[in-house]
Amino acid sequence: MAAPTRISSVFRPNLFKGKVAIVTGGGTGIGKAITQELLYLGCQVMIASRKMDRLSASAKVMETEISNPYAKLEHMQCNIRQEDAVKNLVSTTIKKFGKLDFLVNNGGGQFPSPASDIRLKGWNAVIETNLTGTFLCCKEAYNQWMSENGGIIVNIVADMWRGFPGMSHTGAARAAVDNLTKSLAIEWADHGVRINSVAPGSSIYSETAAMNYGSPDIFNGNIPYVPAKRLGNVEEISSVVCFLLNPSASFISGETVKVDAGGSLYNGAWEIQDHNKIPAYSWKTDQPDNDDDNDGQSGTK
Ligand code: ADE
């Protein structure tokens, strides 16, 4: 068996001790990275996905990586397109852990296709997963727990800022989630709910996405259009999600944070030389976790 991933974080190790989170799509890609960092920080996490086999296998591995004694990981099957399944996900989480502090709506999916070839069934499936699924999870988290107790929600959207040619269905759904985020931030503010979104650039490399699209090389074509002249990684998304969930983000709500190194601003007219002056951050580390001074930096300095 492969050695467990060594996980660190810029955040202090017990930042989320006593907190409970649901992460949809938490077994793979960006969702898995979010789950791993939350666990490192002492959170109790319920991950959910439609595909139970993949989810169980991933949960088993992540359990071996847990280093924080307060962290707990549970998993359950949930099709976020189905209202009853979402109700069950939220009620089971509250039953198991006694509360619900955080909801991370990461579960989603799409397929590449020119708009003119998308059949109604495929269009509806993508809208139902990415928009309706997110709405249902927010609504149930609010109605079952957060309306009385407050809470923090983070929605993962996409790089749809200049349209999304070749994926118009998901572009439309994710732009709608950006707008939903704003509506809910206002409607639920006086119940103590903050809600924000994170928009990963198309230049974020994840093994899961590379496998879904059939080739790891598909990402490399993005590099010339990224001002950092490199791909991003999933840890660069999870750290932003953890920031939005932490108490020092207490005055941020209704916002969508683009994590794309400025790619959505860049049209190529200004020449950017190849460089490596914006190095990648990762909490994956070779260092043992001896964070004696509790500064989030593990290893000897
Ligand atoms: N990930 C992709 N599609 C999903 C769905 N329908 N439910 C939960 N997770 C998903």
PDB file of N, CA, C and O and ligand atoms in Angstrom, residues 24-25 48-51 54 78-82 106-109 128-129, ligand 1:
ATOM      1  N   THR A  24     -19.695  17.748  -0.263  1.00  0.00           N
ATOM      2  CA  THR A  24     -20.196  16.897  -1.347  1.00  0.00           C
ATOM      3  C   THR A  24     -19.068  16.709  -2.367  1.00  0.00           C
ATOM      4  O   THR A  24     -18.244  17.605  -2.566  1.00  0.00           O
ATOM      5  N   GLY A  25     -19.045  15.525  -2.954  1.00  0.00           N
ATOM      6  CA  GLY A  25     -17.940  15.214  -3.871  1.00  0.00           C
ATOM      7  C   GLY A  25     -16.611  15.204  -3.126  1.00  0.00           C
ATOM      8  O   GLY A  25     -15.557  15.498  -3.712  1.00  0.00           O
ATOM      9  N   ALA A  48     -19.889  12.994   0.824  1.00  0.00           N
ATOM     10  CA  ALA A  48     -21.017  12.362   0.137  1.00  0.00           C
ATOM     11  C   ALA A  48     -20.796  12.420  -1.356  1.00  0.00           C
ATOM     12  O   ALA A  48     -20.229  13.382  -1.873  1.00  0.00           O
ATOM     13  N   SER A  49     -21.246  11.365  -2.016  1.00  0.00           N
ATOM     14  CA  SER A  49     -21.155  11.342  -3.467  1.00  0.00           C
ATOM     15  C   SER A  49     -22.177  10.350  -4.010  1.00  0.00           C
ATOM     16  O   SER A  49     -22.709   9.519  -3.262  1.00  0.00           O
ATOM     17  N   ARG A  50     -22.438  10.451  -5.293  1.00  0.00           N
ATOM     18  CA  ARG A  50     -23.390   9.526  -5.928  1.00  0.00           C
ATOM     19  C   ARG A  50     -22.763   8.143  -6.074  1.00  0.00           C
ATOM     20  O   ARG A  50     -23.434   7.132  -5.966  1.00  0.00           O
ATOM     21  N   LYS A  51     -21.440   8.097  -6.298  1.00  0.00           N
ATOM     22  CA  LYS A  51     -20.782   6.810  -6.573  1.00  0.00           C
ATOM     23  C   LYS A  51     -20.141   6.263  -5.307  1.00  0.00           C
ATOM     24  O   LYS A  51     -19.053   6.695  -4.900  1.00  0.00           O
ATOM     25  N   ARG A  54     -16.333   4.392  -5.253  1.00  0.00           N
ATOM     26  CA  ARG A  54     -15.193   5.313  -5.285  1.00  0.00           C
ATOM     27  C   ARG A  54     -15.079   6.083  -3.970  1.00  0.00           C
ATOM     28  O   ARG A  54     -14.000   6.311  -3.443  1.00  0.00           O
ATOM     29  N   CYS A  78     -25.087   9.850  -1.709  1.00  0.00           N
ATOM     30  CA  CYS A  78     -26.129  10.862  -1.862  1.00  0.00           C
ATOM     31  C   CYS A  78     -26.123  11.389  -3.293  1.00  0.00           C
ATOM     32  O   CYS A  78     -25.097  11.864  -3.768  1.00  0.00           O
ATOM     33  N   ASN A  79     -27.260  11.290  -3.949  1.00  0.00           N
ATOM     34  CA  ASN A  79     -27.416  11.942  -5.241  1.00  0.00           C
ATOM     35  C   ASN A  79     -28.012  13.322  -4.963  1.00  0.00           C
ATOM     36  O   ASN A  79     -29.182  13.436  -4.582  1.00  0.00           O
ATOM     37  N   ILE A  80     -27.199  14.348  -5.156  1.00  0.00           N
ATOM     38  CA  ILE A  80     -27.637  15.691  -4.765  1.00  0.00           C
ATOM     39  C   ILE A  80     -28.752  16.239  -5.665  1.00  0.00           C
ATOM     40  O   ILE A  80     -29.337  17.266  -5.364  1.00  0.00           O
ATOM     41  N   ARG A  81     -29.067  15.510  -6.736  1.00  0.00           N
ATOM     42  CA  ARG A  81     -30.198  15.933  -7.580  1.00  0.00           C
ATOM     43  C   ARG A  81     -31.531  15.570  -6.940  1.00  0.00           C
ATOM     44  O   ARG A  81     -32.573  16.023  -7.397  1.00  0.00           O
ATOM     45  N   GLN A  82     -31.495  14.672  -5.933  1.00  0.00           N
ATOM     46  CA  GLN A  82     -32.739  14.173  -5.347  1.00  0.00           C
ATOM     47  C   GLN A  82     -32.986  14.797  -3.979  1.00  0.00           C
ATOM     48  O   GLN A  82     -32.166  14.633  -3.053  1.00  0.00           O
ATOM     49  N   ASN A 106     -19.268  21.015  -3.282  1.00  0.00           N
ATOM     50  CA  ASN A 106     -18.241  20.765  -4.296  1.00  0.00           C
ATOM     51  C   ASN A 106     -18.722  19.767  -5.360  1.00  0.00           C
ATOM     52  O   ASN A 106     -18.191  19.744  -6.462  1.00  0.00           O
ATOM     53  N   GLY A 107     -19.721  18.950  -5.020  1.00  0.00           N
ATOM     54  CA  GLY A 107     -20.173  17.910  -5.958  1.00  0.00           C
ATOM     55  C   GLY A 107     -20.714  18.533  -7.234  1.00  0.00           C
ATOM     56  O   GLY A 107     -21.495  19.487  -7.185  1.00  0.00           O
ATOM     57  N   GLY A 108     -20.274  18.039  -8.351  1.00  0.00           N
ATOM     58  CA  GLY A 108     -20.755  18.576  -9.618  1.00  0.00           C
ATOM     59  C   GLY A 108     -20.256  17.715 -10.755  1.00  0.00           C
ATOM     60  O   GLY A 108     -19.519  16.754 -10.538  1.00  0.00           O
ATOM     61  N   GLY A 109     -20.662  18.070 -11.937  1.00  0.00           N
ATOM     62  CA  GLY A 109     -20.197  17.287 -13.087  1.00  0.00           C
ATOM     63  C   GLY A 109     -20.722  17.864 -14.384  1.00  0.00           C
ATOM     64  O   GLY A 109     -21.726  18.565 -14.399  1.00  0.00           O
ATOM     65  N   GLU A 128     -29.213  20.228 -13.168  1.00  0.00           N
ATOM     66  CA  GLU A 128     -29.716  19.629 -11.916  1.00  0.00           C
ATOM     67  C   GLU A 128     -28.587  19.316 -10.947  1.00  0.00           C
ATOM     68  O   GLU A 128     -28.731  19.479  -9.739  1.00  0.00           O
ATOM     69  N   THR A 129     -27.465  18.833 -11.452  1.00  0.00           N
ATOM     70  CA  THR A 129     -26.354  18.496 -10.555  1.00  0.00           C
ATOM     71  C   THR A 129     -25.715  19.763  -9.987  1.00  0.00           C
ATOM     72  O   THR A 129     -25.567  19.912  -8.775  1.00  0.00           O
TER      73      THR A 129
HETATM   74  N1  ADE B   1     -21.037  14.299  -8.162  1.00  0.00           N
HETATM   75  C1  ADE B   1     -21.377  14.357  -9.463  1.00  0.00           C
HETATM   76  N2  ADE B   1     -22.691  14.207  -9.632  1.00  0.00           N
HETATM   77  C2  ADE B   1     -23.225  14.041  -8.396  1.00  0.00           C
HETATM   78  C3  ADE B   1     -24.532  13.825  -7.903  1.00  0.00           C
HETATM   79  N3  ADE B   1     -25.588  13.776  -8.714  1.00  0.00           N
HETATM   80  N4  ADE B   1     -24.685  13.678  -6.570  1.00  0.00           N
HETATM   81  C4  ADE B   1     -23.626  13.750  -5.759  1.00  0.00           C
HETATM   82  N5  ADE B   1     -22.380  13.955  -6.148  1.00  0.00           N
HETATM   83  C5  ADE B   1     -22.174  14.105  -7.464  1.00  0.00           C
END
